[in-house]
Amino acid sequence: MVVYALWVINKTGGLIFDREFASGLPELSTNAFLKFASAFHTQHAIAAQLSPVPDCKGIEVIEAECFKLFCYETPTAIKFIVITDSTVQVVDSLLRDIYQLYSDYVLKNPFYEVEQPIRVEHWETKLAQLVGEWNV
């Protein structure tokens, strides 16, 4: 299994964190990442509203021929998006572990302002260790 990247989108659709863990993704500009975050946020909301099933949470998986995109939305509407290779079936535990690290190292950091870009070195270190365990 390969985890290519993690993106974190705030509740207004802004990209607050992006990190690449393995090569293989195309080179994108910062502006392209921001556009993707905004577009995904909008599509996620539309999918939740259009669902015939009550209490639908929106897009959880996008499956393409060569990759999968998994999304976990927290109770506070932060979205964690993980891009993996196409062989991966489930990453629920990885997404929950990432959320736990976010809660422990970002939200508890007295210098972090909620909804702003994440620049917490200890979180990035722990995140790299966690994803490293999955990239085997």
PDB file of C-alpha atoms in Angstrom:
ATOM      1  CA  MET A   1       0.000   0.000   0.000  1.00  0.00           C
ATOM      2  CA  VAL A   2       1.177   3.498  -0.778  1.00  0.00           C
ATOM      3  CA  VAL A   3      -0.111   6.712   0.767  1.00  0.00           C
ATOM      4  CA  TYR A   4       0.782   9.416  -1.719  1.00  0.00           C
ATOM      5  CA  ALA A   5      -0.499  12.530   0.009  1.00  0.00           C
ATOM      6  CA  LEU A   6      -2.588  14.100   2.750  1.00  0.00           C
ATOM      7  CA  TRP A   7      -4.613  17.267   2.391  1.00  0.00           C
ATOM      8  CA  VAL A   8      -6.489  18.995   5.197  1.00  0.00           C
ATOM      9  CA  ILE A   9      -9.372  21.288   4.278  1.00  0.00           C
ATOM     10  CA  ASN A  10     -10.981  23.628   6.803  1.00  0.00           C
ATOM     11  CA  LYS A  11     -14.730  24.066   7.220  1.00  0.00           C
ATOM     12  CA  THR A  12     -14.846  26.939   4.731  1.00  0.00           C
ATOM     13  CA  GLY A  13     -13.081  24.983   1.990  1.00  0.00           C
ATOM     14  CA  GLY A  14      -9.587  26.379   2.427  1.00  0.00           C
ATOM     15  CA  LEU A  15      -6.548  24.141   2.170  1.00  0.00           C
ATOM     16  CA  ILE A  16      -4.738  24.383   5.504  1.00  0.00           C
ATOM     17  CA  PHE A  17      -2.225  21.560   5.040  1.00  0.00           C
ATOM     18  CA  ASP A  18      -0.827  19.448   2.223  1.00  0.00           C
ATOM     19  CA  ARG A  19       1.982  16.946   2.337  1.00  0.00           C
ATOM     20  CA  GLU A  20       3.280  14.436  -0.192  1.00  0.00           C
ATOM     21  CA  PHE A  21       4.634  11.155   1.231  1.00  0.00           C
ATOM     22  CA  ALA A  22       5.512   9.237  -1.939  1.00  0.00           C
ATOM     23  CA  SER A  23       6.405  10.185  -5.469  1.00  0.00           C
ATOM     24  CA  GLY A  24       3.959   9.619  -8.267  1.00  0.00           C
ATOM     25  CA  LEU A  25       1.605  12.573  -8.047  1.00  0.00           C
ATOM     26  CA  PRO A  26       1.862  15.260 -10.708  1.00  0.00           C
ATOM     27  CA  GLU A  27       3.561  18.510  -9.764  1.00  0.00           C
ATOM     28  CA  LEU A  28       0.871  21.066  -8.951  1.00  0.00           C
ATOM     29  CA  SER A  29       1.140  24.727  -8.116  1.00  0.00           C
ATOM     30  CA  THR A  30      -0.051  26.083  -4.800  1.00  0.00           C
ATOM     31  CA  ASN A  31      -2.918  27.727  -6.657  1.00  0.00           C
ATOM     32  CA  ALA A  32      -3.973  24.343  -8.110  1.00  0.00           C
ATOM     33  CA  PHE A  33      -4.041  22.817  -4.627  1.00  0.00           C
ATOM     34  CA  LEU A  34      -6.197  25.688  -3.372  1.00  0.00           C
ATOM     35  CA  LYS A  35      -8.592  25.262  -6.299  1.00  0.00           C
ATOM     36  CA  PHE A  36      -8.836  21.523  -5.655  1.00  0.00           C
ATOM     37  CA  ALA A  37      -9.605  22.055  -1.968  1.00  0.00           C
ATOM     38  CA  SER A  38     -12.349  24.534  -2.742  1.00  0.00           C
ATOM     39  CA  ALA A  39     -13.846  22.350  -5.476  1.00  0.00           C
ATOM     40  CA  PHE A  40     -13.766  19.221  -3.314  1.00  0.00           C
ATOM     41  CA  HIS A  41     -15.364  21.075  -0.415  1.00  0.00           C
ATOM     42  CA  THR A  42     -18.210  22.182  -2.706  1.00  0.00           C
ATOM     43  CA  GLN A  43     -18.700  18.738  -4.260  1.00  0.00           C
ATOM     44  CA  HIS A  44     -18.677  17.143  -0.809  1.00  0.00           C
ATOM     45  CA  ALA A  45     -21.469  19.471   0.334  1.00  0.00           C
ATOM     46  CA  ILE A  46     -23.502  18.922  -2.846  1.00  0.00           C
ATOM     47  CA  ALA A  47     -23.186  15.138  -2.526  1.00  0.00           C
ATOM     48  CA  ALA A  48     -24.485  15.291   1.053  1.00  0.00           C
ATOM     49  CA  GLN A  49     -27.464  17.423  -0.011  1.00  0.00           C
ATOM     50  CA  LEU A  50     -28.368  15.330  -3.076  1.00  0.00           C
ATOM     51  CA  SER A  51     -28.246  11.973  -1.334  1.00  0.00           C
ATOM     52  CA  PRO A  52     -31.562  10.117  -1.122  1.00  0.00           C
ATOM     53  CA  VAL A  53     -30.303   8.594   2.149  1.00  0.00           C
ATOM     54  CA  PRO A  54     -30.916  10.726   5.263  1.00  0.00           C
ATOM     55  CA  ASP A  55     -27.846  11.959   7.177  1.00  0.00           C
ATOM     56  CA  CYS A  56     -25.451  11.277   4.292  1.00  0.00           C
ATOM     57  CA  LYS A  57     -22.023  12.671   5.077  1.00  0.00           C
ATOM     58  CA  GLY A  58     -20.988  13.439   1.504  1.00  0.00           C
ATOM     59  CA  ILE A  59     -18.071  11.994  -0.448  1.00  0.00           C
ATOM     60  CA  GLU A  60     -16.053   9.396   1.424  1.00  0.00           C
ATOM     61  CA  VAL A  61     -14.216   7.675  -1.446  1.00  0.00           C
ATOM     62  CA  ILE A  62     -13.381   8.560  -5.020  1.00  0.00           C
ATOM     63  CA  GLU A  63     -12.071   5.568  -6.924  1.00  0.00           C
ATOM     64  CA  ALA A  64     -10.114   5.980 -10.144  1.00  0.00           C
ATOM     65  CA  GLU A  65      -8.227   3.465 -12.243  1.00  0.00           C
ATOM     66  CA  CYS A  66      -4.833   4.256 -10.707  1.00  0.00           C
ATOM     67  CA  PHE A  67      -5.585   5.784  -7.296  1.00  0.00           C
ATOM     68  CA  LYS A  68      -8.172   6.224  -4.555  1.00  0.00           C
ATOM     69  CA  LEU A  69      -9.044   9.340  -2.620  1.00  0.00           C
ATOM     70  CA  PHE A  70     -10.462   8.846   0.871  1.00  0.00           C
ATOM     71  CA  CYS A  71     -12.097  11.618   2.902  1.00  0.00           C
ATOM     72  CA  TYR A  72     -12.821  11.757   6.612  1.00  0.00           C
ATOM     73  CA  GLU A  73     -14.888  14.670   7.878  1.00  0.00           C
ATOM     74  CA  THR A  74     -14.610  15.497  11.565  1.00  0.00           C
ATOM     75  CA  PRO A  75     -17.505  16.711  13.732  1.00  0.00           C
ATOM     76  CA  THR A  76     -16.099  20.231  13.308  1.00  0.00           C
ATOM     77  CA  ALA A  77     -16.198  19.920   9.473  1.00  0.00           C
ATOM     78  CA  ILE A  78     -12.438  19.599   8.956  1.00  0.00           C
ATOM     79  CA  LYS A  79     -11.773  17.221   6.068  1.00  0.00           C
ATOM     80  CA  PHE A  80      -8.761  14.916   5.963  1.00  0.00           C
ATOM     81  CA  ILE A  81      -8.119  13.639   2.444  1.00  0.00           C
ATOM     82  CA  VAL A  82      -5.706  10.802   1.784  1.00  0.00           C
ATOM     83  CA  ILE A  83      -4.647   9.747  -1.706  1.00  0.00           C
ATOM     84  CA  THR A  84      -3.523   6.118  -1.995  1.00  0.00           C
ATOM     85  CA  ASP A  85      -2.785   3.580  -4.679  1.00  0.00           C
ATOM     86  CA  SER A  86      -5.738   1.739  -6.208  1.00  0.00           C
ATOM     87  CA  THR A  87      -5.144  -1.501  -4.282  1.00  0.00           C
ATOM     88  CA  VAL A  88      -6.116  -0.020  -0.927  1.00  0.00           C
ATOM     89  CA  GLN A  89      -9.531  -1.071   0.333  1.00  0.00           C
ATOM     90  CA  VAL A  90      -9.981   0.801   3.614  1.00  0.00           C
ATOM     91  CA  VAL A  91      -8.033   3.513   5.431  1.00  0.00           C
ATOM     92  CA  ASP A  92     -10.518   4.318   8.202  1.00  0.00           C
ATOM     93  CA  SER A  93      -8.014   3.556  10.948  1.00  0.00           C
ATOM     94  CA  LEU A  94      -5.328   5.678   9.262  1.00  0.00           C
ATOM     95  CA  LEU A  95      -7.698   8.632   8.913  1.00  0.00           C
ATOM     96  CA  ARG A  96      -8.782   8.330  12.545  1.00  0.00           C
ATOM     97  CA  ASP A  97      -5.143   8.149  13.664  1.00  0.00           C
ATOM     98  CA  ILE A  98      -4.359  11.268  11.625  1.00  0.00           C
ATOM     99  CA  TYR A  99      -7.304  13.026  13.264  1.00  0.00           C
ATOM    100  CA  GLN A 100      -6.028  11.935  16.679  1.00  0.00           C
ATOM    101  CA  LEU A 101      -2.595  13.397  15.905  1.00  0.00           C
ATOM    102  CA  TYR A 102      -4.271  16.591  14.693  1.00  0.00           C
ATOM    103  CA  SER A 103      -6.220  16.831  17.941  1.00  0.00           C
ATOM    104  CA  ASP A 104      -3.184  16.119  20.105  1.00  0.00           C
ATOM    105  CA  TYR A 105      -0.505  18.175  18.387  1.00  0.00           C
ATOM    106  CA  VAL A 106      -2.276  20.904  16.424  1.00  0.00           C
ATOM    107  CA  LEU A 107      -5.392  21.822  18.360  1.00  0.00           C
ATOM    108  CA  LYS A 108      -3.613  21.646  21.719  1.00  0.00           C
ATOM    109  CA  ASN A 109      -0.796  23.876  20.470  1.00  0.00           C
ATOM    110  CA  PRO A 110      -1.317  27.292  22.111  1.00  0.00           C
ATOM    111  CA  PHE A 111       0.219  29.060  19.101  1.00  0.00           C
ATOM    112  CA  TYR A 112      -2.072  27.492  16.487  1.00  0.00           C
ATOM    113  CA  GLU A 113      -5.079  29.476  15.299  1.00  0.00           C
ATOM    114  CA  VAL A 114      -7.999  27.295  14.224  1.00  0.00           C
ATOM    115  CA  GLU A 115      -8.806  27.359  10.491  1.00  0.00           C
ATOM    116  CA  GLN A 116      -5.347  28.721   9.649  1.00  0.00           C
ATOM    117  CA  PRO A 117      -2.550  26.875   7.787  1.00  0.00           C
ATOM    118  CA  ILE A 118      -0.962  24.180   9.944  1.00  0.00           C
ATOM    119  CA  ARG A 119       2.685  24.793  10.739  1.00  0.00           C
ATOM    120  CA  VAL A 120       3.315  22.543  13.728  1.00  0.00           C
ATOM    121  CA  GLU A 121       6.625  20.713  13.412  1.00  0.00           C
ATOM    122  CA  HIS A 122       5.880  18.037  16.030  1.00  0.00           C
ATOM    123  CA  TRP A 123       2.620  17.113  14.243  1.00  0.00           C
ATOM    124  CA  GLU A 124       4.419  16.801  10.921  1.00  0.00           C
ATOM    125  CA  THR A 125       7.033  14.527  12.502  1.00  0.00           C
ATOM    126  CA  LYS A 126       4.423  12.249  14.072  1.00  0.00           C
ATOM    127  CA  LEU A 127       2.412  12.279  10.845  1.00  0.00           C
ATOM    128  CA  ALA A 128       5.445  11.203   8.804  1.00  0.00           C
ATOM    129  CA  GLN A 129       6.053   8.345  11.264  1.00  0.00           C
ATOM    130  CA  LEU A 130       2.434   7.210  11.076  1.00  0.00           C
ATOM    131  CA  VAL A 131       2.257   7.286   7.278  1.00  0.00           C
ATOM    132  CA  GLY A 132       5.678   5.614   7.103  1.00  0.00           C
ATOM    133  CA  GLU A 133       4.187   2.613   8.901  1.00  0.00           C
ATOM    134  CA  TRP A 134       1.502   2.355   6.196  1.00  0.00           C
ATOM    135  CA  ASN A 135       3.868   2.826   3.231  1.00  0.00           C
ATOM    136  CA  VAL A 136       5.318  -0.649   3.014  1.00  0.00           C
TER     137      VAL A 136
END
